[in-house]
Each structure stands twice: as structure tokens, then as C-alpha cells.
Amino acid sequence: MNNNIENSKERADYLRREINKHNHLYYVAARPEISDRDYDALYQELAGIEKQHPELASPDSPTMRVGGEPLTEFKHIKHSTPMLSLSNTYSKEELIDFDTRIKKLIPGKIISYIVEPKIDGVAITLRYENGILAAGITRGDGKTGDDITNNIKTIRSIPLQLHSGMPRPENLEVRGEVYMSKKGFTKLNQERHEAGLELFANPRNAAAGSLKLLDPKIVAQRPLDAVLYAVIELENINLTTHEQLINELQNLGFKTVPKHWKCADIHAAIEALDNLHNMRHDFPFEIDGGVIKVNERELYSALGSTAKSSRWAVAYKYEPEQAETTLLDITVQVGRTGVLTPVAELEPVPLEGSVISRATLHNADEIKRKDIRIGDRVIVEKAGQVIPAITKVNTTARTGKEKIFSFPTSCPVCREPVSRHENEVALRCDNMQCPAQIKRWINHFASRGAMNIDGLGDALVEQLVASGLVSDPSHLYKLTKPQIAGLERMGEKSAENLLQSIESSKKRELWRIIFALGIRHVGAKSAQTLEQHFAGMDTLMQTNNDTLQNIPDIGPVVAESITRFFQSEHNRKLISLLKEAGLQMTASEQPGNINSGLTGKSFVITGTLSTMSRDEASDKIRRLGGKVNSSVSPKTTFVVAGSDPGSKLTKAREMNVTVLNEEEFLKLVE
């Protein structure tokens, strides 16, 4: 190994240690020592070294958390020891019976208990070999689970490598719970609602649904966390009590339950459960009860288990807290993507430590399904819900004066008609000029994948819209230097840079403009397909559903969305204003005039190209009549492989698809 690689290896090892340390401090210990910017600098430096020297990459590197290639299905792994569930109790008398049974099984033994919060999450097993995370497995049927290792690696509180400095076991198997934080769950459901998607019922469902995703890159975007609380296999370390086990898990780098009680007897354990109930809302995760475990681990084998659960532990489930109040009114809010959300306006009522005056009703179907009427006496609950929700109606309290709610047929903000799109549960305002949607629209229009206007971030868009300078994308092209420089945190130089970037965006390809318009269901790939079939924006605006549906990859849902968009007078006026501003509204290559060896050829690009970005390479292919796909299939003509190509290269070779290196690709397109 030459000195350059040796130095790079030493630096990479150092960076991994530092990043792992700061990951633990931030995600586990909640004691960050460096800023996000300093952390990002360490991460980017490591990623750069691994990109330059792929042979130095490591399976336990922090860069592996971003997620690998999507899977087609999960493999199955047999558990070394069955993953049993806990038996549930709902009364304190049942807890006394639990204690009595234990004492009959092991008479004369001194027994103490540990009480922990019962996290409402998803049970997992983690296997470590030589200190490195080797597998993450779901419970499954208790005997066999799904291999979700790549998804588990995206959870930053789970160590990819056990902490050094400890007597690390060669083989370790730990079990715990993956959960979604209450704050993260609220944000995720808000995003799904604005996208017109079904909402997750509670954080547990959201966590379970995330772990079942086949694309780890999407899982990495979900706010998942984990705590570990059990050990199945632990070599060379003798733990006599569960309390010692908790401490050892912390020493190895795991996040454990943030609070536990050591109890001398069952009566102290019941008192601890009452204390836990009083503080149940202080945790970042949802809990639905407490777990009582025998503290003395050496008694576990004597106590044994039933076919479904261990005899040395039991779960005590809390009753969900509810309150009854009057539904005074139903109002409708418009989200930033045009989704209309009904909100219950309630007579204020105390619930779980706070006064509730509003509750989500999700959508029109939910109101109809539960037969919720204005004036009803309703039951409000927060169990399993971060945001209060109406669970049912007290129909026996009806007087006949209750009113059936009618969902508005027009947007309450802009008064444009609302509609329900295919495969969506939400009603939506399609007017992109609706004030409730303008900020999101401008952000999308300026994004890197669309018009790529550098410097136009969220904070600046917020100011531009709030000040009345921008109310649709065409106004960006009318901005002046004094207007921009006068905004908060903006000076003359920043204003000049932004105006230059806006000016450059006028030369963007037609497909980018189509994508930037924000037409529902039209992503970048669909926009590129449209550019290949239409000479310009004018011909696209005049097309009809039948013509669009005859275009490959444009199905009936997308076709209907396109025609609906161009039928709007507001949208047609916008396109006229963008033309006047100087944007290019014609295709890069006129359909039918492309004379190239790439016509009809399909490409997949994998890895990193040294002379251009993958977007630039894709643009070259499309301008010459070729198509760019995201996955390899028998119909793929070429796979272009840059450095660090990943599994697509392997798949291409298995299917005998022609593989081009970067030099061969450049010769082909030039």
C-alpha cells in the first residue's frame, strides 16, 4: 500500500471513529459536542475518501446509513431463540396473580422487579459479529423474521459498530423496539396528508410500515429510532440482573429505555406503574403501558416460558384516556399542496394534561364513516394519536338539532372548484395560485430538479411571498436588485447572484419547465417523455386525453391531470407570462428530426461519472432520442457504469446487457 492510500486509510479510520462518537452523543446520549456544520464537514470528508478509494470502504462506515439499492423482497432469517411476546394484564389484581405464580414456581427465592415503559413500537433482533452489525430481523411469526438489515442501518441511534474500550463479545444478539417519535410522526402524517395519501393511524403503524419498505433510501428519510432492552446471546460477559444488562447495553453504545424503576416487591412495582402513568407524556415516544420483569436473570431458565410468552415478565396496559365534549363546528383548512382538511372545533375539554379545543377529522370519508355531525357529543382520544382525534359519536345524546356537514365544493381560500383525484382520499384545490399553496409552488419551481434557481431557499421564498413581491413563478422574472437587497439577510451581492441564477433559468430545457409547473402526477421522467413527443408548450397545451394516453409511460391518471391543468385559465395565463419573461418553450430537439444512433435506445446510468453529472448525461441521451430508465431490465440497451456502480452493474451482466464505461459513453453521445 503506497503512502497516499495509507494516509487516506488512517484518515478514514479516524473520521469513522469521530463520526460514530458524535452520532452516539447526538442520537443516544443527547449531548452533542459539535455543530451540524462541523459534523457535515467530517461526513463529507469521509465520503470523499471512500469515493476516491472504494477499496477503503467499510460495511460499518457511517456513510452506509443512507441506504442501498431497493430490494425486490425481504429474505427470511430463522431466529436463534424464538421471539416471544409479552402476556398482557389490565388490572392490578392480575399483577398480584403474576407475582403469586412466580413464587409458586421458585419457592424460597428472593425476587425483585424492574419496571420499564412499554414502548408502542416494532420488535426487532440485532446480531453483531466481531463487533459489527451483521443482521437486523423482524419478529415475523416468532420463529422466522424478515431480514431488514439495510433498513436498520438507516437508524442513527443503532450502532453499526459496538463501542470500543469495552470487553466486546465476538457474537452478540440483542432485542428491542423500533419506534417513531411523536414529533416525527406528526410531521410525517402532515406530509402524507398534503400529498393526498392515507394517513398512518398511529406512530407504531408508521414505524412498522417504514420497516417494510423495500427501498432503504426512503426508510432513511423516516424519523425512526430504537431502544434495546434484552440480550439473547452475550459471550464473555456475566450479567446476573436485568439492571446490570441495561448498564452493559449502554456501555456497548445502545440507547436503552430512558427511565426504569428497581422494585423490592410487586407492591413497589405497582406503585412504579402509577408513577410511570403520570409521566407517560414526557417521553418522546408513545407508550401504552409498563413492563414488569424479574430482575434476577439467573431465575429465567427455572421460570421458563409458555408457547407464546416468558413467565418472568408481564405487560400492564393502560386504558386509553378519553373525554366527551360537544362538536361546535367543522372548519376546513387548505394545506400547502391544496389538500382540504376538515377540523373539529370543540367545546374545550381537559385531556391528558392539556385542554383540547380542536381535533383532526382527516377527510370527508372519515366524517361520513363515523356519522359525525355538528352539535354531536363526541368522544375524543389521544391514545395512539399525537393529534387528538374523534373516535366515536355518542348517538344516544342526539336531540335532532345536529347538522350533517357538507364538504365545500370550492376552495375556502381562493373559491376555485375542488376535486378528488384518482387513488386519493383527500379533496384538493387545483389552483396553483391559491395563496395557501404559493410558497410550496415557488419552492418546487426553483428546486434543483426543476428550474434550478440557486439561492432561492425556503426562508427567502417566505419573505418574497409575505412581502407580496411573488405570488406565482412568473413574478420571479420581474424581481429587481433593490427589491431583493432590501429583504432580511440579503445584500447587494446576494441579490446579484440570485438575479443571475434567475436569468440563467430562462435557458432551461422544456421538460424542466413542464416539471416545474407542478402538474399533479407529472414527475421529472414524465416531463422528459412529454418533451420527446411535443414540439413545444403550445402543442402540449392543445393536446387531449386520448393522445396523451397513447404515449408510453403516460397513463390515464397522468393524462387526465395534464389536461385538467391546461384547462385552467389561471395556468394558461401563467404560461403566457413565462413566455413573455423569455423562458424557452420549445423542445430541445424537435420530434421526428432526431437522426441519431440513440433513437429508441434505453439507458440506465449507475455510479459516478467524472466528466459530468448523471443529470447532464441523462440530458445528452434524451436530446439524442434515447430514453433513461432507473432500473435494469431485459429491454435495457446500455448500462453506463461510472465509479462505484453498485448492484445495477451486476444485474446488467447477469442479463447480458451491454455495459459502457464513461469513455465509451462519451464516444457514443459525441
XYZ file of C-alpha atoms in Angstrom:
670
model
C 0.000 0.000 0.000
C 1.536 3.316 -1.038
C 1.850 6.250 1.341
C -1.087 8.125 -0.181
C -3.508 5.234 0.346
C -2.039 4.509 3.770
C -2.605 8.114 4.831
C -6.125 8.006 3.415
C -6.838 4.810 5.337
C -5.641 6.322 8.603
C -7.698 9.444 7.991
C -10.804 7.415 7.092
C -10.443 5.302 10.248
C -10.111 8.458 12.326
C -13.147 10.072 10.686
C -15.276 6.958 11.254
C -14.363 6.966 14.943
C -15.166 10.660 15.265
C -18.458 10.442 13.375
C -19.563 7.362 15.331
C -18.698 9.173 18.553
C -20.717 12.241 17.591
C -23.611 10.082 16.345
C -23.757 8.455 19.773
C -23.537 11.799 21.579
C -26.330 13.273 19.462
C -28.755 10.374 18.933
C -28.218 8.311 22.082
C -26.743 10.468 24.839
C -28.476 13.706 23.701
C -25.230 15.616 24.455
C -23.946 16.965 21.111
C -20.460 18.460 21.212
C -20.148 19.900 17.688
C -22.377 21.900 15.347
C -24.293 20.352 12.447
C -21.949 22.145 10.050
C -18.839 20.644 11.687
C -20.477 17.211 11.651
C -21.352 17.567 7.968
C -17.752 18.545 7.191
C -16.466 15.328 8.812
C -19.072 13.254 6.971
C -18.349 14.812 3.572
C -14.612 14.330 4.009
C -15.111 10.635 4.782
C -17.496 10.213 1.843
C -14.913 11.839 -0.412
C -12.148 9.480 0.706
C -14.357 6.411 0.195
C -15.375 7.650 -3.238
C -11.747 8.227 -4.257
C -10.601 4.921 -2.735
C -13.504 2.423 -2.899
C -11.222 -0.266 -1.525
C -11.198 1.609 1.795
C -14.987 1.465 2.183
C -16.206 -0.375 5.253
C -19.570 -2.066 5.993
C -19.700 -0.277 9.373
C -18.934 3.141 7.901
C -21.379 5.936 8.836
C -21.807 6.575 5.100
C -23.639 3.232 4.840
C -26.638 4.719 6.681
C -28.016 6.471 3.600
C -29.473 3.215 2.283
C -28.510 0.897 -0.561
C -30.326 -0.196 -3.695
C -34.035 -1.101 -3.394
C -34.834 -4.760 -2.713
C -37.306 -6.856 -4.641
C -38.246 -8.770 -1.477
C -37.002 -9.462 2.056
C -35.057 -12.623 2.809
C -36.137 -14.725 5.778
C -33.885 -15.466 8.753
C -34.607 -18.023 11.451
C -34.323 -16.704 14.993
C -31.684 -18.385 17.131
C -34.181 -18.253 20.003
C -37.916 -17.692 19.382
C -39.064 -14.089 19.764
C -41.869 -14.427 22.288
C -44.436 -11.741 23.033
C -45.435 -10.458 26.460
C -48.625 -11.581 28.155
C -50.887 -8.609 28.874
C -52.661 -7.645 32.080
C -55.211 -4.872 32.572
C -55.760 -4.862 36.339
C -53.568 -4.674 39.422
C -55.194 -7.842 40.734
C -53.753 -9.682 37.717
C -50.305 -8.347 38.655
C -50.682 -9.828 42.141
C -51.601 -13.149 40.492
C -48.484 -12.860 38.299
C -46.319 -12.457 41.412
C -48.054 -15.388 43.130
C -47.424 -17.707 40.164
C -43.726 -16.843 40.122
C -43.320 -17.557 43.815
C -45.005 -20.952 43.376
C -42.618 -21.859 40.535
C -39.479 -20.891 42.506
C -40.401 -21.083 46.210
C -37.971 -19.582 48.695
C -36.179 -17.346 46.191
C -35.735 -13.633 46.777
C -37.281 -11.756 43.854
C -37.119 -8.104 42.883
C -38.605 -6.422 39.820
C -37.687 -3.874 37.176
C -40.433 -1.661 35.727
C -39.899 -0.085 32.300
C -42.134 1.877 29.933
C -43.781 -0.327 27.303
C -42.921 1.374 24.029
C -45.588 1.114 21.360
C -43.189 0.112 18.589
C -41.963 -2.781 16.460
C -39.904 -5.613 17.962
C -36.518 -6.325 16.345
C -33.444 -8.501 16.816
C -29.917 -7.275 16.055
C -26.963 -9.600 15.520
C -23.369 -8.424 15.854
C -20.348 -10.418 14.715
C -16.905 -9.305 15.855
C -18.440 -6.031 16.956
C -20.026 -5.220 13.560
C -23.773 -5.149 12.866
C -24.437 -8.256 10.769
C -28.231 -8.517 10.680
C -31.448 -6.803 11.694
C -34.525 -9.044 11.827
C -38.247 -8.514 12.463
C -40.263 -10.685 14.837
C -42.201 -12.319 11.988
C -44.028 -15.353 13.303
C -41.692 -15.570 16.287
C -39.598 -18.337 14.721
C -38.591 -16.666 11.439
C -38.424 -12.965 10.587
C -37.591 -10.670 7.675
C -34.029 -9.554 7.049
C -34.322 -5.746 7.308
C -30.603 -5.095 7.869
C -30.354 -2.314 5.281
C -33.345 -0.546 6.801
C -31.970 -0.926 10.328
C -28.680 0.665 9.252
C -30.508 3.902 8.462
C -31.449 4.357 12.162
C -28.668 6.511 13.550
C -29.099 5.566 17.205
C -28.293 1.925 16.368
C -24.514 1.465 16.352
C -23.025 -0.113 13.235
C -20.027 -0.984 15.393
C -20.071 -1.707 19.116
C -18.219 0.745 21.290
C -14.503 0.132 21.672
C -12.816 0.105 25.052
C -15.311 -2.465 26.352
C -14.888 -6.239 26.545
C -16.799 -6.607 23.297
C -18.229 -10.088 22.672
C -17.415 -11.849 19.408
C -21.098 -12.655 18.970
C -23.933 -10.596 20.368
C -27.680 -10.764 19.814
C -29.847 -8.026 21.313
C -33.535 -7.304 21.082
C -35.527 -4.144 21.371
C -38.065 -1.872 19.773
C -38.033 0.430 16.756
C -40.351 3.377 17.157
C -41.254 6.654 15.523
C -41.101 9.712 17.744
C -44.321 11.603 18.379
C -42.873 14.740 16.820
C -41.614 12.835 13.773
C -44.946 11.055 13.377
C -46.838 14.343 13.316
C -44.555 15.745 10.626
C -44.718 12.570 8.501
C -48.521 12.432 8.614
C -48.689 16.108 7.704
C -46.529 15.440 4.644
C -48.671 12.437 3.655
C -51.844 14.428 4.105
C -50.555 17.220 1.861
C -49.668 14.604 -0.750
C -53.219 13.234 -0.646
C -52.072 9.901 0.826
C -53.692 7.763 3.512
C -52.532 8.776 6.983
C -50.863 6.385 9.405
C -53.192 5.629 12.297
C -50.509 5.968 14.956
C -46.704 6.039 15.410
C -46.495 2.253 15.689
C -48.184 1.719 12.323
C -45.910 4.343 10.822
C -42.796 2.600 12.182
C -43.985 -0.837 11.035
C -44.848 0.494 7.580
C -41.448 2.149 7.279
C -39.524 -1.018 8.158
C -41.478 -2.939 5.500
C -40.353 -0.592 2.717
C -38.069 -2.243 0.173
C -36.136 0.964 -0.570
C -33.737 1.851 2.297
C -33.287 5.363 0.895
C -36.929 6.088 1.700
C -36.575 4.478 5.135
C -33.614 6.786 5.813
C -35.985 9.739 5.456
C -38.362 8.409 8.113
C -37.895 9.613 11.724
C -37.169 6.183 13.219
C -35.382 5.478 16.482
C -34.766 2.420 18.647
C -34.186 1.258 22.203
C -32.684 -2.085 23.180
C -33.691 -3.952 26.330
C -32.846 -7.658 26.033
C -29.856 -9.883 25.293
C -30.170 -13.355 23.786
C -26.503 -14.146 23.268
C -23.684 -12.393 25.117
C -20.281 -14.071 25.206
C -17.672 -13.499 27.925
C -19.890 -11.149 29.971
C -21.771 -12.412 33.030
C -24.889 -10.446 33.901
C -26.816 -11.569 36.978
C -29.554 -8.915 36.941
C -31.612 -7.079 34.352
C -30.393 -3.778 35.790
C -26.807 -4.821 35.006
C -27.921 -5.725 31.492
C -29.301 -2.209 30.937
C -25.979 -0.702 32.024
C -23.986 -3.052 29.793
C -26.138 -2.231 26.769
C -25.382 1.440 27.378
C -21.659 0.666 27.621
C -21.796 -1.096 24.250
C -23.320 2.012 22.665
C -27.040 1.201 22.607
C -29.879 3.506 23.514
C -31.923 1.977 26.341
C -35.221 2.954 27.970
C -34.784 6.457 29.427
C -36.348 5.551 32.769
C -36.683 2.408 34.863
C -37.569 1.558 38.452
C -35.974 -1.131 40.637
C -38.667 -2.514 42.948
C -38.266 -4.714 46.011
C -41.635 -6.431 45.538
C -44.804 -6.431 43.441
C -46.406 -3.671 45.530
C -43.486 -1.350 44.799
C -43.763 -2.339 41.135
C -47.457 -1.371 41.085
C -46.558 1.976 42.637
C -43.901 2.436 39.941
C -46.521 1.754 37.265
C -48.626 4.568 38.718
C -45.609 6.896 38.589
C -44.961 5.840 35.001
C -48.576 6.567 34.075
C -48.265 10.101 35.462
C -45.214 10.813 33.313
C -46.267 8.865 30.207
C -46.484 12.026 28.079
C -42.955 13.144 28.951
C -41.361 10.520 26.696
C -40.557 11.274 23.026
C -42.340 8.032 22.063
C -45.822 6.643 22.629
C -46.209 4.151 25.466
C -49.270 2.011 26.083
C -48.301 0.638 29.481
C -45.423 -0.662 31.545
C -43.392 -3.879 31.602
C -42.589 -5.719 34.823
C -39.565 -8.038 34.672
C -37.970 -10.245 37.266
C -34.624 -8.568 37.957
C -32.692 -11.766 38.772
C -31.645 -13.190 35.399
C -30.394 -16.479 36.830
C -34.038 -17.358 37.610
C -35.209 -17.050 33.993
C -34.444 -20.627 32.974
C -36.242 -22.024 36.028
C -39.287 -19.840 35.347
C -39.306 -20.815 31.660
C -41.989 -19.756 29.212
C -45.273 -20.754 27.658
C -45.651 -21.265 23.915
C -46.231 -17.529 23.455
C -44.604 -15.627 26.315
C -41.953 -15.692 29.031
C -43.141 -16.348 32.584
C -40.683 -13.861 34.131
C -42.181 -10.750 32.511
C -45.615 -9.261 32.011
C -47.054 -6.128 30.379
C -49.530 -3.910 32.190
C -51.654 -1.992 29.652
C -53.106 1.418 30.456
C -56.625 2.287 29.442
C -56.653 4.987 26.729
C -57.705 8.356 28.115
C -60.875 9.780 26.625
C -63.082 12.785 27.112
C -66.596 13.641 25.953
C -67.377 17.097 24.625
C -69.530 18.931 22.094
C -68.597 19.395 18.443
C -69.332 23.090 17.935
C -68.378 23.364 14.265
C -66.314 21.880 11.430
C -63.912 24.201 9.641
C -61.815 23.464 6.565
C -58.124 24.298 6.191
C -56.130 24.339 2.957
C -52.661 22.805 3.083
C -49.656 23.897 1.097
C -50.389 21.341 -1.633
C -54.064 22.231 -1.877
C -55.431 19.391 0.263
C -58.563 20.369 2.181
C -58.589 19.209 5.791
C -61.699 19.244 7.997
C -61.025 20.254 11.601
C -63.369 19.708 14.539
C -63.911 22.819 16.632
C -64.702 21.505 20.106
C -66.019 22.829 23.357
C -62.718 22.925 25.334
C -62.196 19.825 27.456
C -59.226 18.670 29.605
C -57.495 15.528 28.303
C -54.167 14.015 29.320
C -52.794 17.150 30.923
C -53.904 19.665 28.299
C -57.085 21.432 27.209
C -58.350 20.196 23.831
C -60.371 22.551 21.656
C -59.662 21.121 18.181
C -59.295 17.657 16.689
C -58.441 16.288 13.268
C -61.188 14.729 11.158
C -58.766 13.641 8.405
C -61.091 13.767 5.384
C -64.685 13.725 4.155
C -64.818 9.904 4.128
C -63.868 9.808 7.812
C -66.720 12.160 8.727
C -69.200 10.080 6.747
C -67.948 6.737 8.077
C -68.301 7.848 11.717
C -71.503 9.817 11.010
C -70.102 12.907 12.745
C -72.498 15.856 12.859
C -72.159 19.433 14.054
C -73.651 19.618 17.553
C -72.885 15.983 18.393
C -71.498 14.843 21.726
C -68.250 13.175 20.685
C -65.548 11.068 22.321
C -62.039 12.500 21.912
C -58.942 10.387 22.436
C -55.183 10.833 22.216
C -54.156 7.214 22.771
C -52.079 6.192 19.766
C -52.620 9.635 18.294
C -50.296 12.571 18.777
C -53.020 14.872 17.469
C -56.401 14.483 19.220
C -58.998 12.651 17.159
C -62.696 11.918 17.467
C -63.048 8.180 17.968
C -66.840 7.909 18.086
C -70.108 9.751 18.491
C -72.432 9.463 21.485
C -75.538 8.989 19.336
C -77.741 8.454 22.403
C -77.234 12.129 23.282
C -78.622 13.404 19.975
C -81.538 15.857 20.170
C -82.377 16.105 16.463
C -80.814 19.568 16.173
C -77.477 18.197 14.946
C -76.431 19.229 11.418
C -74.913 17.000 8.741
C -71.703 18.596 7.467
C -71.404 19.261 3.735
C -67.879 19.479 2.390
C -67.303 22.654 0.340
C -67.283 22.291 -3.428
C -64.934 25.258 -3.761
C -61.703 26.174 -2.011
C -62.413 28.265 1.122
C -59.327 30.381 0.353
C -59.444 31.091 -3.407
C -63.010 29.900 -4.221
C -61.782 27.731 -7.124
C -63.548 24.340 -7.545
C -62.137 21.410 -5.580
C -61.817 17.849 -6.839
C -60.827 14.371 -5.731
C -58.110 12.782 -7.806
C -57.986 9.093 -8.618
C -56.450 6.911 -5.882
C -56.618 9.778 -3.369
C -58.849 10.116 -0.328
C -58.485 13.875 0.013
C -60.283 16.697 -1.759
C -57.885 19.157 -3.319
C -57.778 22.698 -4.661
C -56.021 22.541 -8.038
C -55.492 26.288 -8.309
C -51.737 26.674 -8.086
C -52.280 30.383 -7.471
C -54.224 29.724 -4.300
C -52.463 31.734 -1.552
C -52.299 28.626 0.613
C -50.128 26.904 -1.996
C -47.952 29.652 -3.415
C -44.909 29.133 -1.166
C -44.757 25.400 -1.875
C -45.201 26.078 -5.565
C -42.364 28.605 -5.715
C -40.074 26.230 -3.798
C -40.830 23.430 -6.250
C -40.430 25.671 -9.296
C -36.968 26.811 -8.147
C -35.768 23.391 -6.958
C -32.666 21.751 -8.368
C -34.625 19.108 -10.278
C -36.824 21.763 -11.893
C -35.596 25.263 -12.822
C -32.537 25.002 -10.552
C -32.565 28.609 -9.298
C -29.633 28.655 -6.901
C -30.050 30.744 -3.758
C -33.850 30.683 -3.658
C -34.341 28.776 -0.411
C -37.297 28.403 1.937
C -36.529 31.481 4.048
C -36.201 33.749 1.033
C -39.361 32.368 -0.593
C -41.177 33.033 2.680
C -40.102 36.687 2.549
C -40.863 37.133 -1.137
C -44.403 35.809 -0.746
C -45.072 37.577 2.560
C -43.946 40.923 1.110
C -46.204 40.499 -1.927
C -43.298 40.509 -4.375
C -44.067 36.989 -5.617
C -47.445 35.290 -5.933
C -46.634 32.975 -8.867
C -43.435 31.815 -10.620
C -43.656 34.487 -13.341
C -43.056 37.182 -10.720
C -39.555 35.780 -10.087
C -38.558 37.124 -13.512
C -39.742 40.643 -12.608
C -37.719 40.981 -9.403
C -35.253 43.859 -9.187
C -31.990 44.212 -7.315
C -33.317 46.837 -4.837
C -36.340 44.652 -4.026
C -34.204 41.620 -3.202
C -31.418 43.529 -1.434
C -33.998 45.104 0.855
C -35.052 41.753 2.311
C -33.750 40.362 5.592
C -30.261 38.779 5.360
C -29.951 39.832 1.738
C -27.379 42.300 0.427
C -26.424 43.631 -2.978
C -24.064 40.749 -3.752
C -26.645 38.127 -2.763
C -29.238 39.948 -4.850
C -26.908 39.983 -7.874
C -26.231 36.249 -7.542
C -29.921 35.426 -7.277
C -30.846 37.566 -10.290
C -28.092 35.914 -12.317
C -29.405 32.460 -11.379
C -32.969 33.503 -12.290
C -31.733 34.783 -15.648
C -29.868 31.530 -16.320
C -33.042 29.540 -15.634
C -34.643 31.057 -18.754
C -32.489 28.717 -20.835
C -33.604 25.521 -19.101
C -34.985 22.638 -21.189
C -38.709 22.380 -21.861
C -39.109 19.306 -19.686
C -37.800 21.227 -16.675
C -40.461 23.903 -17.204
C -43.160 21.221 -17.514
C -41.965 19.609 -14.299
C -41.603 22.984 -12.547
C -45.237 23.879 -13.249
C -46.198 21.368 -10.572
C -48.756 19.391 -12.562
C -50.090 16.621 -10.338
C -48.569 13.184 -11.032
C -46.085 14.639 -13.569
C -42.595 13.934 -12.288
C -39.283 14.620 -13.978
C -39.381 11.401 -16.005
C -42.914 12.064 -17.297
C -41.903 15.614 -18.199
C -38.942 14.297 -20.188
C -41.234 11.895 -22.023
C -43.578 14.754 -22.904
C -40.707 16.824 -24.302
C -39.817 13.950 -26.619
C -43.355 13.869 -28.051
C -44.262 17.543 -28.349
C -42.556 20.334 -30.272
C -43.277 22.849 -27.547
C -45.564 24.033 -24.780
C -48.241 25.260 -27.213
C -48.800 21.827 -28.760
C -48.777 20.189 -25.330
C -51.423 22.630 -24.065
C -53.680 21.803 -27.011
C -53.471 18.017 -26.735
C -56.211 15.763 -25.373
C -56.528 12.746 -23.100
C -56.548 10.151 -25.889
C -53.344 11.491 -27.455
C -51.592 11.611 -24.102
C -52.587 8.060 -23.165
C -51.013 6.742 -26.371
C -47.635 7.999 -25.184
C -45.537 5.342 -23.398
C -45.378 5.842 -19.608
C -48.304 8.331 -19.647
C -51.286 6.518 -18.207
C -54.897 7.686 -17.774
C -54.316 9.286 -14.348
C -51.374 11.371 -15.594
C -53.155 12.240 -18.844
C -56.240 13.482 -17.021
C -54.096 15.544 -14.642
C -52.285 17.216 -17.577
C -55.446 18.122 -19.471
C -57.112 19.388 -16.285
C -54.101 21.598 -15.567
C -54.104 23.229 -19.002
C -57.858 23.772 -18.924
C -57.394 26.236 -16.061
C -57.398 29.853 -17.226
C -55.054 30.745 -14.360
C -52.483 28.214 -15.545
C -52.735 29.241 -19.204
C -52.186 32.872 -18.201
C -49.118 31.867 -16.175
C -47.554 30.109 -19.164
C -48.158 33.209 -21.258
C -46.359 35.337 -18.653
C -43.427 32.896 -18.536
C -43.145 33.136 -22.329
C -43.076 36.919 -22.096
C -40.314 36.652 -19.490
C -38.149 34.837 -22.050
C -38.330 31.182 -20.988
C -37.676 28.646 -23.760
C -40.959 26.928 -24.544
C -39.788 24.663 -27.371
C -38.294 21.182 -27.192
C -34.501 20.877 -27.254
C -34.821 18.642 -30.303
C -37.930 18.777 -32.480
C -39.708 15.399 -32.508
C -39.147 13.489 -35.705
C -35.980 15.408 -36.580
C -33.607 13.477 -34.393
C -31.224 11.453 -36.532
C -29.077 9.566 -34.085
C -27.991 6.067 -33.234
C -29.617 6.586 -29.829
C -33.168 6.829 -31.135
C -35.255 4.159 -29.413
C -32.340 3.057 -27.209
C -32.824 2.814 -23.448
C -30.093 3.621 -20.904
C -29.504 3.100 -17.209
C -26.780 5.151 -15.519
C -25.109 3.807 -12.394
C -22.177 5.046 -10.354
C -20.418 8.412 -10.531
C -19.225 9.967 -13.797
C -16.080 12.105 -13.675
C -16.800 14.469 -16.600
C -20.445 15.296 -15.925
C -23.299 14.747 -13.511
C -25.821 11.970 -14.087
C -28.450 14.621 -14.850
C -26.218 16.072 -17.577
C -25.591 12.611 -19.020
C -29.335 11.925 -18.998
C -29.983 15.189 -20.830
C -27.452 14.235 -23.538
C -29.166 10.890 -24.046
C -32.635 12.394 -24.264
C -31.555 15.143 -26.697
C -30.258 12.422 -28.994
C -33.518 10.483 -28.884
C -32.659 7.917 -26.225
C -34.524 7.086 -23.033
C -33.189 6.969 -19.483
C -34.633 4.461 -17.019
C -33.969 3.936 -13.328
C -33.774 0.129 -13.319
C -32.154 -2.548 -15.462
C -34.415 -4.897 -17.426
C -34.030 -7.204 -20.450
C -35.224 -4.255 -22.566
C -32.306 -2.043 -21.455
C -29.925 -1.307 -24.362
C -26.947 0.089 -22.426
C -25.870 0.442 -18.831
C -23.433 3.327 -18.342
C -21.151 2.471 -15.420
C -19.151 5.134 -13.621
C -17.124 4.634 -10.464
C -18.748 2.744 -7.569
C -21.573 1.415 -9.793
C -23.426 -0.783 -7.314
C -25.806 -3.681 -7.962
C -27.161 -2.381 -11.290
C -23.874 -3.322 -12.935
C -24.142 -6.863 -11.575
C -27.719 -7.125 -12.794
C -26.717 -5.854 -16.246
C -24.056 -8.550 -16.566
C -26.484 -11.227 -15.405
C -28.918 -10.132 -18.144
C -26.183 -9.772 -20.783
C -26.937 -6.051 -21.195
C -24.145 -4.087 -22.900
C -22.117 -2.112 -20.337
C -20.359 1.120 -21.340
C -17.630 2.788 -19.336
C -17.527 6.578 -19.293
C -15.108 6.871 -22.222
C -17.248 4.580 -24.392
C -20.363 6.522 -23.448
C -18.780 9.859 -24.405
C -17.764 8.499 -27.800
C -21.320 7.295 -28.352
C -23.020 10.608 -27.497
C -20.439 12.879 -29.110
